[in-house]
Amino acid sequence: MGNVIEISNLNKSFGEIRAVRNLSFKVKEGEFFAFLGVNGAGKSTTINIICGMLRKDEGKVLINGMDPDAEPDKVRESIGVVFQNSVLDKDLTVLDNLKSRGALYGIYGKKFRKRLKELSTLLDFEDLLKRPVGKLSGGQRRRIDIARALIHRPEILILDEPTTGLDPQTRKLLWQVIDELRRTEGMTVFLTTHYMEEAADADYVVIIDSGSISAEGTPLDLKNRYTGDYITLYGSEEETVKSIGFPYSKIRDAYRISVPDTKSATELIIRNPEIFTDYEIIKGKMDDVFLMVTGKNLSGGEQK
């Protein structure tokens, strides 16, 4: 697979504020790429540079081999963006919003109706076409935001906090649609999110802090590198758990024991078969990785 996004030594400042500092990463064709950081970390600045909406100060940015500063229109044709805040016209109907968006890419008449039918079926909004966007719920509006981004069949879909504030049912629908598009069309997905369980499904993760990369790798690599494993032990007394010699905490009807890695968990269980008759081993989560790497949680708070 080739690289559809290549960023090398990217820098961008606003006055004395360095929003992006020597940022370098690559996104492969068809990949699900997660770009994580607290508010103000430099994510939106990077996205705006990728989309050609903001000019870089230094470095190299290539989207499908094209520089957004030199060929902004061609770059925009290959990218669809779902912004954190909806960019739909609230006074227009769903249909008129999508018509005007399609027109920007020369999609009219029969071609537009065909694409509208595909998207309205995929995202389940056929019954909303005549309604003003301002009258839609948050979940309904988000479905139209995604349809707007997909109207021209982009090769790269950029999702900037796409599911923030949505109900679980709508979140599930949106991810089903995105998974379907990746499977059937080989679409590349570039995601920023506050929901770590969404990032846990990514092919590759970059964590950015104060404009620079703090960590990167597959979710499994990052969890192995920055977190331990947890053994949830059922049916034991606290004195028995304490005798094992690892940190633990009480959770409902069980104890959660912290171990450095899966190898340590396996050795512990083999040494104490009489204790570990009812247990589960769980790897650390992406939330733990993010906290370890940045010292912050995704709401922007410092680690206490």
PDB file of C-alpha atoms in Angstrom:
ATOM      1  CA  MET A   1       0.000   0.000   0.000  1.00  0.00           C
ATOM      2  CA  GLY A   2       1.234   3.474  -0.874  1.00  0.00           C
ATOM      3  CA  ASN A   3       1.074   6.560   1.318  1.00  0.00           C
ATOM      4  CA  VAL A   4      -1.880   8.874   0.715  1.00  0.00           C
ATOM      5  CA  ILE A   5      -0.719  11.415   3.307  1.00  0.00           C
ATOM      6  CA  GLU A   6       2.947  12.257   3.875  1.00  0.00           C
ATOM      7  CA  ILE A   7       3.954  14.948   6.359  1.00  0.00           C
ATOM      8  CA  SER A   8       7.603  15.784   7.051  1.00  0.00           C
ATOM      9  CA  ASN A   9       8.998  18.360   9.488  1.00  0.00           C
ATOM     10  CA  LEU A  10       5.780  20.394   9.447  1.00  0.00           C
ATOM     11  CA  ASN A  11       5.836  23.677  11.363  1.00  0.00           C
ATOM     12  CA  LYS A  12       3.120  26.263  11.907  1.00  0.00           C
ATOM     13  CA  SER A  13       3.089  29.222  14.282  1.00  0.00           C
ATOM     14  CA  PHE A  14       0.559  31.904  15.129  1.00  0.00           C
ATOM     15  CA  GLY A  15       2.614  34.804  16.380  1.00  0.00           C
ATOM     16  CA  GLU A  16       4.666  33.443  19.287  1.00  0.00           C
ATOM     17  CA  ILE A  17       2.520  30.313  19.604  1.00  0.00           C
ATOM     18  CA  ARG A  18       4.031  27.265  17.905  1.00  0.00           C
ATOM     19  CA  ALA A  19       0.953  25.208  17.067  1.00  0.00           C
ATOM     20  CA  VAL A  20       2.813  22.455  15.166  1.00  0.00           C
ATOM     21  CA  ARG A  21       6.481  21.579  15.766  1.00  0.00           C
ATOM     22  CA  ASN A  22       8.511  19.439  13.346  1.00  0.00           C
ATOM     23  CA  LEU A  23       5.605  17.053  12.834  1.00  0.00           C
ATOM     24  CA  SER A  24       6.242  13.969  10.662  1.00  0.00           C
ATOM     25  CA  PHE A  25       3.982  11.001   9.922  1.00  0.00           C
ATOM     26  CA  LYS A  26       2.533   8.952   7.055  1.00  0.00           C
ATOM     27  CA  VAL A  27      -0.923   7.514   6.406  1.00  0.00           C
ATOM     28  CA  LYS A  28      -1.219   4.472   4.152  1.00  0.00           C
ATOM     29  CA  GLU A  29      -3.900   3.900   1.535  1.00  0.00           C
ATOM     30  CA  GLY A  30      -6.997   2.260   3.034  1.00  0.00           C
ATOM     31  CA  GLU A  31      -5.714   2.710   6.578  1.00  0.00           C
ATOM     32  CA  PHE A  32      -7.755   3.675   9.632  1.00  0.00           C
ATOM     33  CA  PHE A  33      -5.485   6.302  11.206  1.00  0.00           C
ATOM     34  CA  ALA A  34      -6.178   7.893  14.614  1.00  0.00           C
ATOM     35  CA  PHE A  35      -4.687  11.308  15.443  1.00  0.00           C
ATOM     36  CA  LEU A  36      -5.079  11.993  19.158  1.00  0.00           C
ATOM     37  CA  GLY A  37      -4.436  14.954  21.428  1.00  0.00           C
ATOM     38  CA  VAL A  38      -6.131  17.280  23.887  1.00  0.00           C
ATOM     39  CA  ASN A  39      -7.690  20.520  22.665  1.00  0.00           C
ATOM     40  CA  GLY A  40      -4.883  22.865  21.623  1.00  0.00           C
ATOM     41  CA  ALA A  41      -2.441  20.058  20.855  1.00  0.00           C
ATOM     42  CA  GLY A  42      -2.247  20.987  17.158  1.00  0.00           C
ATOM     43  CA  LYS A  43      -4.740  18.556  15.615  1.00  0.00           C
ATOM     44  CA  SER A  44      -7.038  21.102  13.990  1.00  0.00           C
ATOM     45  CA  THR A  45      -4.104  23.128  12.668  1.00  0.00           C
ATOM     46  CA  THR A  46      -2.692  19.990  11.034  1.00  0.00           C
ATOM     47  CA  ILE A  47      -6.064  19.065   9.532  1.00  0.00           C
ATOM     48  CA  ASN A  48      -6.534  22.579   8.132  1.00  0.00           C
ATOM     49  CA  ILE A  49      -3.086  22.394   6.496  1.00  0.00           C
ATOM     50  CA  ILE A  50      -3.873  18.960   5.021  1.00  0.00           C
ATOM     51  CA  CYS A  51      -7.119  20.324   3.563  1.00  0.00           C
ATOM     52  CA  GLY A  52      -5.424  23.396   2.054  1.00  0.00           C
ATOM     53  CA  MET A  53      -7.353  25.767   4.316  1.00  0.00           C
ATOM     54  CA  LEU A  54      -4.186  26.957   6.059  1.00  0.00           C
ATOM     55  CA  ARG A  55      -0.682  27.433   4.681  1.00  0.00           C
ATOM     56  CA  LYS A  56       2.255  25.796   6.444  1.00  0.00           C
ATOM     57  CA  ASP A  57       5.302  27.758   7.579  1.00  0.00           C
ATOM     58  CA  GLU A  58       7.843  25.015   6.911  1.00  0.00           C
ATOM     59  CA  GLY A  59       8.002  21.345   5.991  1.00  0.00           C
ATOM     60  CA  LYS A  60       6.489  19.074   3.387  1.00  0.00           C
ATOM     61  CA  VAL A  61       2.858  17.990   3.044  1.00  0.00           C
ATOM     62  CA  LEU A  62       1.755  15.647   0.256  1.00  0.00           C
ATOM     63  CA  ILE A  63      -1.805  14.407  -0.261  1.00  0.00           C
ATOM     64  CA  ASN A  64      -1.873  11.723  -2.951  1.00  0.00           C
ATOM     65  CA  GLY A  65       1.468  13.182  -4.063  1.00  0.00           C
ATOM     66  CA  MET A  66       0.079  16.749  -4.264  1.00  0.00           C
ATOM     67  CA  ASP A  67       1.037  19.791  -2.198  1.00  0.00           C
ATOM     68  CA  PRO A  68      -2.113  21.464  -0.759  1.00  0.00           C
ATOM     69  CA  ASP A  69      -0.472  24.891  -1.077  1.00  0.00           C
ATOM     70  CA  ALA A  70       0.308  24.372  -4.779  1.00  0.00           C
ATOM     71  CA  GLU A  71      -2.772  22.379  -5.839  1.00  0.00           C
ATOM     72  CA  PRO A  72      -5.521  23.111  -3.282  1.00  0.00           C
ATOM     73  CA  ASP A  73      -8.448  22.338  -5.599  1.00  0.00           C
ATOM     74  CA  LYS A  74      -7.102  18.937  -6.634  1.00  0.00           C
ATOM     75  CA  VAL A  75      -6.341  18.059  -3.023  1.00  0.00           C
ATOM     76  CA  ARG A  76      -9.894  18.976  -1.957  1.00  0.00           C
ATOM     77  CA  GLU A  77     -11.302  16.683  -4.642  1.00  0.00           C
ATOM     78  CA  SER A  78      -9.608  13.707  -2.984  1.00  0.00           C
ATOM     79  CA  ILE A  79     -10.639  14.631   0.580  1.00  0.00           C
ATOM     80  CA  GLY A  80     -13.965  14.666   2.410  1.00  0.00           C
ATOM     81  CA  VAL A  81     -14.072  16.359   5.821  1.00  0.00           C
ATOM     82  CA  VAL A  82     -16.562  16.005   8.670  1.00  0.00           C
ATOM     83  CA  PHE A  83     -15.763  18.940  10.931  1.00  0.00           C
ATOM     84  CA  GLN A  84     -16.366  18.905  14.674  1.00  0.00           C
ATOM     85  CA  ASN A  85     -18.939  21.674  14.258  1.00  0.00           C
ATOM     86  CA  SER A  86     -21.488  21.249  11.483  1.00  0.00           C
ATOM     87  CA  VAL A  87     -20.939  23.412   8.398  1.00  0.00           C
ATOM     88  CA  LEU A  88     -24.412  22.814   6.962  1.00  0.00           C
ATOM     89  CA  ASP A  89     -26.722  25.761   6.196  1.00  0.00           C
ATOM     90  CA  LYS A  90     -29.440  25.510   8.854  1.00  0.00           C
ATOM     91  CA  ASP A  91     -31.966  27.477   6.799  1.00  0.00           C
ATOM     92  CA  LEU A  92     -31.770  25.158   3.786  1.00  0.00           C
ATOM     93  CA  THR A  93     -33.324  21.722   3.523  1.00  0.00           C
ATOM     94  CA  VAL A  94     -31.200  18.591   3.617  1.00  0.00           C
ATOM     95  CA  LEU A  95     -31.726  18.180  -0.128  1.00  0.00           C
ATOM     96  CA  ASP A  96     -30.665  21.751  -0.940  1.00  0.00           C
ATOM     97  CA  ASN A  97     -27.564  21.461   1.265  1.00  0.00           C
ATOM     98  CA  LEU A  98     -26.462  18.343  -0.564  1.00  0.00           C
ATOM     99  CA  LYS A  99     -27.360  19.774  -3.988  1.00  0.00           C
ATOM    100  CA  SER A 100     -25.200  22.843  -3.400  1.00  0.00           C
ATOM    101  CA  ARG A 101     -22.344  20.674  -2.178  1.00  0.00           C
ATOM    102  CA  GLY A 102     -22.608  18.367  -5.181  1.00  0.00           C
ATOM    103  CA  ALA A 103     -22.615  21.346  -7.543  1.00  0.00           C
ATOM    104  CA  LEU A 104     -19.162  22.379  -6.263  1.00  0.00           C
ATOM    105  CA  TYR A 105     -17.839  19.110  -7.700  1.00  0.00           C
ATOM    106  CA  GLY A 106     -19.859  19.201 -10.922  1.00  0.00           C
ATOM    107  CA  ILE A 107     -22.364  16.610  -9.671  1.00  0.00           C
ATOM    108  CA  TYR A 108     -25.774  17.457 -11.150  1.00  0.00           C
ATOM    109  CA  GLY A 109     -28.976  15.859 -12.433  1.00  0.00           C
ATOM    110  CA  LYS A 110     -29.014  12.092 -12.823  1.00  0.00           C
ATOM    111  CA  LYS A 111     -25.528  11.711 -11.382  1.00  0.00           C
ATOM    112  CA  PHE A 112     -26.527  13.654  -8.259  1.00  0.00           C
ATOM    113  CA  ARG A 113     -29.807  11.737  -7.813  1.00  0.00           C
ATOM    114  CA  LYS A 114     -27.947   8.431  -8.041  1.00  0.00           C
ATOM    115  CA  ARG A 115     -25.401   9.485  -5.429  1.00  0.00           C
ATOM    116  CA  LEU A 116     -28.122  10.938  -3.190  1.00  0.00           C
ATOM    117  CA  LYS A 117     -30.020   7.650  -3.301  1.00  0.00           C
ATOM    118  CA  GLU A 118     -26.877   5.719  -2.344  1.00  0.00           C
ATOM    119  CA  LEU A 119     -26.050   7.983   0.572  1.00  0.00           C
ATOM    120  CA  SER A 120     -29.599   8.387   1.893  1.00  0.00           C
ATOM    121  CA  THR A 121     -29.971   4.599   1.970  1.00  0.00           C
ATOM    122  CA  LEU A 122     -26.549   4.074   3.521  1.00  0.00           C
ATOM    123  CA  LEU A 123     -27.038   6.747   6.203  1.00  0.00           C
ATOM    124  CA  ASP A 124     -30.802   6.291   6.585  1.00  0.00           C
ATOM    125  CA  PHE A 125     -32.021   9.846   5.916  1.00  0.00           C
ATOM    126  CA  GLU A 126     -34.456   9.402   3.020  1.00  0.00           C
ATOM    127  CA  ASP A 127     -37.303  10.746   5.173  1.00  0.00           C
ATOM    128  CA  LEU A 128     -35.335  13.906   6.080  1.00  0.00           C
ATOM    129  CA  LEU A 129     -34.644  15.328   2.610  1.00  0.00           C
ATOM    130  CA  LYS A 130     -37.319  18.047   2.718  1.00  0.00           C
ATOM    131  CA  ARG A 131     -36.651  19.140   6.290  1.00  0.00           C
ATOM    132  CA  PRO A 132     -34.584  22.252   7.112  1.00  0.00           C
ATOM    133  CA  VAL A 133     -31.271  21.282   8.674  1.00  0.00           C
ATOM    134  CA  GLY A 134     -31.984  23.606  11.595  1.00  0.00           C
ATOM    135  CA  LYS A 135     -34.932  21.401  12.580  1.00  0.00           C
ATOM    136  CA  LEU A 136     -32.855  18.203  12.791  1.00  0.00           C
ATOM    137  CA  SER A 137     -31.567  16.521  15.926  1.00  0.00           C
ATOM    138  CA  GLY A 138     -27.807  16.341  16.550  1.00  0.00           C
ATOM    139  CA  GLY A 139     -27.649  12.750  15.357  1.00  0.00           C
ATOM    140  CA  GLN A 140     -29.648  13.458  12.205  1.00  0.00           C
ATOM    141  CA  ARG A 141     -27.502  16.481  11.393  1.00  0.00           C
ATOM    142  CA  ARG A 142     -24.321  14.439  11.825  1.00  0.00           C
ATOM    143  CA  ARG A 143     -25.575  11.904   9.268  1.00  0.00           C
ATOM    144  CA  ILE A 144     -26.057  14.738   6.770  1.00  0.00           C
ATOM    145  CA  ASP A 145     -22.584  16.121   7.594  1.00  0.00           C
ATOM    146  CA  ILE A 146     -21.136  12.756   6.620  1.00  0.00           C
ATOM    147  CA  ALA A 147     -23.234  12.573   3.444  1.00  0.00           C
ATOM    148  CA  ARG A 148     -21.958  16.040   2.526  1.00  0.00           C
ATOM    149  CA  ALA A 149     -18.358  14.864   2.989  1.00  0.00           C
ATOM    150  CA  LEU A 150     -18.972  11.738   0.875  1.00  0.00           C
ATOM    151  CA  ILE A 151     -20.953  13.292  -1.972  1.00  0.00           C
ATOM    152  CA  HIS A 152     -17.931  13.392  -4.358  1.00  0.00           C
ATOM    153  CA  ARG A 153     -16.569   9.916  -3.439  1.00  0.00           C
ATOM    154  CA  PRO A 154     -13.371  11.094  -1.732  1.00  0.00           C
ATOM    155  CA  GLU A 155     -10.415   8.766  -1.343  1.00  0.00           C
ATOM    156  CA  ILE A 156      -9.658  10.139   2.139  1.00  0.00           C
ATOM    157  CA  LEU A 157     -12.306  10.831   4.789  1.00  0.00           C
ATOM    158  CA  ILE A 158     -11.207  13.112   7.631  1.00  0.00           C
ATOM    159  CA  LEU A 159     -13.372  12.822  10.742  1.00  0.00           C
ATOM    160  CA  ASP A 160     -12.788  15.543  13.353  1.00  0.00           C
ATOM    161  CA  GLU A 161     -14.536  14.409  16.559  1.00  0.00           C
ATOM    162  CA  PRO A 162     -17.407  12.933  14.487  1.00  0.00           C
ATOM    163  CA  THR A 163     -19.362  11.286  17.306  1.00  0.00           C
ATOM    164  CA  THR A 164     -19.020  13.824  20.132  1.00  0.00           C
ATOM    165  CA  GLY A 165     -22.367  14.251  21.871  1.00  0.00           C
ATOM    166  CA  LEU A 166     -24.160  11.613  19.802  1.00  0.00           C
ATOM    167  CA  ASP A 167     -26.413   8.923  21.226  1.00  0.00           C
ATOM    168  CA  PRO A 168     -25.031   5.345  21.161  1.00  0.00           C
ATOM    169  CA  GLN A 169     -27.398   4.243  18.385  1.00  0.00           C
ATOM    170  CA  THR A 170     -26.245   7.001  16.010  1.00  0.00           C
ATOM    171  CA  ARG A 171     -22.589   6.403  16.898  1.00  0.00           C
ATOM    172  CA  LYS A 172     -23.037   2.713  16.056  1.00  0.00           C
ATOM    173  CA  LEU A 173     -24.699   3.547  12.697  1.00  0.00           C
ATOM    174  CA  LEU A 174     -21.951   5.957  11.704  1.00  0.00           C
ATOM    175  CA  TRP A 175     -19.207   3.448  12.413  1.00  0.00           C
ATOM    176  CA  GLN A 176     -21.075   0.743  10.516  1.00  0.00           C
ATOM    177  CA  VAL A 177     -21.212   3.082   7.506  1.00  0.00           C
ATOM    178  CA  ILE A 178     -17.533   3.988   7.763  1.00  0.00           C
ATOM    179  CA  ASP A 179     -16.515   0.330   8.104  1.00  0.00           C
ATOM    180  CA  GLU A 180     -18.628  -0.511   5.040  1.00  0.00           C
ATOM    181  CA  LEU A 181     -16.972   2.239   2.972  1.00  0.00           C
ATOM    182  CA  ARG A 182     -13.513   1.108   3.999  1.00  0.00           C
ATOM    183  CA  ARG A 183     -14.364  -2.476   3.074  1.00  0.00           C
ATOM    184  CA  THR A 184     -16.083  -1.812  -0.249  1.00  0.00           C
ATOM    185  CA  GLU A 185     -14.246   1.286  -1.527  1.00  0.00           C
ATOM    186  CA  GLY A 186     -10.854   1.071   0.182  1.00  0.00           C
ATOM    187  CA  MET A 187     -11.390   4.501   1.725  1.00  0.00           C
ATOM    188  CA  THR A 188      -8.693   5.902   4.002  1.00  0.00           C
ATOM    189  CA  VAL A 189     -10.045   7.242   7.316  1.00  0.00           C
ATOM    190  CA  PHE A 190      -8.222   9.918   9.331  1.00  0.00           C
ATOM    191  CA  LEU A 191      -9.836  10.282  12.761  1.00  0.00           C
ATOM    192  CA  THR A 192      -9.559  12.601  15.731  1.00  0.00           C
ATOM    193  CA  THR A 193     -11.693  11.575  18.691  1.00  0.00           C
ATOM    194  CA  HIS A 194     -12.251  11.885  22.440  1.00  0.00           C
ATOM    195  CA  TYR A 195     -13.555   8.311  22.552  1.00  0.00           C
ATOM    196  CA  MET A 196     -10.614   6.014  23.127  1.00  0.00           C
ATOM    197  CA  GLU A 197     -12.588   2.889  22.253  1.00  0.00           C
ATOM    198  CA  GLU A 198     -12.852   4.284  18.706  1.00  0.00           C
ATOM    199  CA  ALA A 199      -9.096   4.813  18.510  1.00  0.00           C
ATOM    200  CA  ALA A 200      -8.526   1.270  19.807  1.00  0.00           C
ATOM    201  CA  ASP A 201      -9.846  -0.070  16.474  1.00  0.00           C
ATOM    202  CA  ALA A 202      -7.389   1.992  14.399  1.00  0.00           C
ATOM    203  CA  ASP A 203      -4.614   0.476  12.284  1.00  0.00           C
ATOM    204  CA  TYR A 204      -2.167   3.132  13.475  1.00  0.00           C
ATOM    205  CA  VAL A 205      -2.231   5.823  16.162  1.00  0.00           C
ATOM    206  CA  VAL A 206      -0.305   9.071  16.557  1.00  0.00           C
ATOM    207  CA  ILE A 207      -0.551  10.948  19.867  1.00  0.00           C
ATOM    208  CA  ILE A 208       0.300  14.623  19.606  1.00  0.00           C
ATOM    209  CA  ASP A 209       1.013  16.967  22.528  1.00  0.00           C
ATOM    210  CA  SER A 210       1.933  20.664  22.285  1.00  0.00           C
ATOM    211  CA  GLY A 211       2.337  20.326  18.521  1.00  0.00           C
ATOM    212  CA  SER A 212       4.773  17.399  18.600  1.00  0.00           C
ATOM    213  CA  ILE A 213       4.390  13.618  18.453  1.00  0.00           C
ATOM    214  CA  SER A 214       4.608  12.047  21.906  1.00  0.00           C
ATOM    215  CA  ALA A 215       3.990   8.442  20.825  1.00  0.00           C
ATOM    216  CA  GLU A 216       2.948   6.444  17.777  1.00  0.00           C
ATOM    217  CA  GLY A 217       2.306   2.846  16.792  1.00  0.00           C
ATOM    218  CA  THR A 218      -0.471   0.286  16.497  1.00  0.00           C
ATOM    219  CA  PRO A 219      -2.893   0.176  19.445  1.00  0.00           C
ATOM    220  CA  LEU A 220      -1.363  -3.138  20.538  1.00  0.00           C
ATOM    221  CA  ASP A 221       2.190  -1.739  20.358  1.00  0.00           C
ATOM    222  CA  LEU A 222       1.190   1.295  22.421  1.00  0.00           C
ATOM    223  CA  LYS A 223      -0.649  -0.747  25.037  1.00  0.00           C
ATOM    224  CA  ASN A 224       2.304  -3.120  25.377  1.00  0.00           C
ATOM    225  CA  ARG A 225       4.732  -0.209  25.643  1.00  0.00           C
ATOM    226  CA  TYR A 226       2.866   2.091  28.008  1.00  0.00           C
ATOM    227  CA  THR A 227       0.445   0.001  30.060  1.00  0.00           C
ATOM    228  CA  GLY A 228       0.415  -3.286  31.905  1.00  0.00           C
ATOM    229  CA  ASP A 229      -2.184  -6.030  32.094  1.00  0.00           C
ATOM    230  CA  TYR A 230      -4.906  -6.531  34.673  1.00  0.00           C
ATOM    231  CA  ILE A 231      -5.967  -9.837  36.156  1.00  0.00           C
ATOM    232  CA  THR A 232      -9.490  -9.801  37.539  1.00  0.00           C
ATOM    233  CA  LEU A 233      -9.594 -12.510  40.207  1.00  0.00           C
ATOM    234  CA  TYR A 234     -12.911 -13.888  41.464  1.00  0.00           C
ATOM    235  CA  GLY A 235     -13.708 -15.906  44.606  1.00  0.00           C
ATOM    236  CA  SER A 236     -10.597 -15.020  46.645  1.00  0.00           C
ATOM    237  CA  GLU A 237     -10.091 -13.366  50.021  1.00  0.00           C
ATOM    238  CA  GLU A 238      -8.175 -10.097  50.252  1.00  0.00           C
ATOM    239  CA  GLU A 239      -5.408 -11.672  52.346  1.00  0.00           C
ATOM    240  CA  THR A 240      -4.778 -14.185  49.568  1.00  0.00           C
ATOM    241  CA  VAL A 241      -4.654 -11.415  46.949  1.00  0.00           C
ATOM    242  CA  LYS A 242      -2.300  -9.372  49.128  1.00  0.00           C
ATOM    243  CA  SER A 243       0.071 -12.338  49.462  1.00  0.00           C
ATOM    244  CA  ILE A 244       0.588 -12.394  45.682  1.00  0.00           C
ATOM    245  CA  GLY A 245       2.707  -9.253  45.969  1.00  0.00           C
ATOM    246  CA  PHE A 246       1.301  -7.125  43.127  1.00  0.00           C
ATOM    247  CA  PRO A 247      -0.752  -3.900  43.387  1.00  0.00           C
ATOM    248  CA  TYR A 248      -4.485  -4.564  43.461  1.00  0.00           C
ATOM    249  CA  SER A 249      -7.856  -2.874  43.931  1.00  0.00           C
ATOM    250  CA  LYS A 250     -11.274  -4.116  45.031  1.00  0.00           C
ATOM    251  CA  ILE A 251     -13.981  -4.058  42.340  1.00  0.00           C
ATOM    252  CA  ARG A 252     -17.457  -5.318  43.258  1.00  0.00           C
ATOM    253  CA  ASP A 253     -17.158  -9.059  43.828  1.00  0.00           C
ATOM    254  CA  ALA A 254     -13.558  -9.364  42.638  1.00  0.00           C
ATOM    255  CA  TYR A 255     -10.028  -7.961  42.870  1.00  0.00           C
ATOM    256  CA  ARG A 256      -8.136  -6.324  40.014  1.00  0.00           C
ATOM    257  CA  ILE A 257      -4.418  -7.096  40.109  1.00  0.00           C
ATOM    258  CA  SER A 258      -1.963  -4.935  38.125  1.00  0.00           C
ATOM    259  CA  VAL A 259       0.912  -6.762  36.406  1.00  0.00           C
ATOM    260  CA  PRO A 260       3.598  -5.371  34.071  1.00  0.00           C
ATOM    261  CA  ASP A 261       2.715  -7.485  31.033  1.00  0.00           C
ATOM    262  CA  THR A 262       1.062 -10.668  29.774  1.00  0.00           C
ATOM    263  CA  LYS A 263       4.240 -12.701  30.403  1.00  0.00           C
ATOM    264  CA  SER A 264       4.172 -11.708  34.078  1.00  0.00           C
ATOM    265  CA  ALA A 265       0.474 -12.574  34.310  1.00  0.00           C
ATOM    266  CA  THR A 266       1.069 -16.012  32.811  1.00  0.00           C
ATOM    267  CA  GLU A 267       3.972 -16.757  35.167  1.00  0.00           C
ATOM    268  CA  LEU A 268       1.949 -15.616  38.172  1.00  0.00           C
ATOM    269  CA  ILE A 269      -0.963 -17.885  37.284  1.00  0.00           C
ATOM    270  CA  ILE A 270       1.300 -20.897  36.662  1.00  0.00           C
ATOM    271  CA  ARG A 271       2.980 -20.392  40.067  1.00  0.00           C
ATOM    272  CA  ASN A 272      -0.364 -20.105  41.888  1.00  0.00           C
ATOM    273  CA  PRO A 273      -2.850 -22.495  40.204  1.00  0.00           C
ATOM    274  CA  GLU A 274      -4.774 -22.979  43.453  1.00  0.00           C
ATOM    275  CA  ILE A 275      -5.561 -19.224  43.588  1.00  0.00           C
ATOM    276  CA  PHE A 276      -6.304 -18.594  39.912  1.00  0.00           C
ATOM    277  CA  THR A 277      -9.282 -20.866  39.323  1.00  0.00           C
ATOM    278  CA  ASP A 278     -11.654 -18.091  38.178  1.00  0.00           C
ATOM    279  CA  TYR A 279     -10.042 -15.075  36.514  1.00  0.00           C
ATOM    280  CA  GLU A 280      -9.780 -12.813  33.444  1.00  0.00           C
ATOM    281  CA  ILE A 281      -6.716 -11.150  31.900  1.00  0.00           C
ATOM    282  CA  ILE A 282      -7.312  -7.760  30.282  1.00  0.00           C
ATOM    283  CA  LYS A 283      -4.781  -5.512  28.568  1.00  0.00           C
ATOM    284  CA  GLY A 284      -4.537  -1.852  29.488  1.00  0.00           C
ATOM    285  CA  LYS A 285      -6.733   0.479  27.448  1.00  0.00           C
ATOM    286  CA  MET A 286      -5.969   3.350  25.104  1.00  0.00           C
ATOM    287  CA  ASP A 287      -7.135   5.749  27.838  1.00  0.00           C
ATOM    288  CA  ASP A 288      -4.275   4.437  29.988  1.00  0.00           C
ATOM    289  CA  VAL A 289      -1.829   4.862  27.103  1.00  0.00           C
ATOM    290  CA  PHE A 290      -2.889   8.469  26.513  1.00  0.00           C
ATOM    291  CA  LEU A 291      -2.599   9.332  30.200  1.00  0.00           C
ATOM    292  CA  MET A 292       0.844   7.722  30.477  1.00  0.00           C
ATOM    293  CA  VAL A 293       2.166   9.443  27.340  1.00  0.00           C
ATOM    294  CA  THR A 294       0.833  12.964  27.915  1.00  0.00           C
ATOM    295  CA  GLY A 295       0.091  13.131  31.639  1.00  0.00           C
ATOM    296  CA  LYS A 296      -3.349  14.374  30.617  1.00  0.00           C
ATOM    297  CA  ASN A 297      -6.787  12.989  29.928  1.00  0.00           C
ATOM    298  CA  LEU A 298      -8.589  13.886  26.732  1.00  0.00           C
ATOM    299  CA  SER A 299     -10.650  16.605  28.399  1.00  0.00           C
ATOM    300  CA  GLY A 300      -7.356  18.436  28.774  1.00  0.00           C
ATOM    301  CA  GLY A 301      -6.825  17.959  32.506  1.00  0.00           C
ATOM    302  CA  GLU A 302      -3.403  17.301  33.983  1.00  0.00           C
ATOM    303  CA  GLN A 303      -2.742  14.001  35.695  1.00  0.00           C
ATOM    304  CA  LYS A 304      -3.179  14.348  39.423  1.00  0.00           C
TER     305      LYS A 304
END
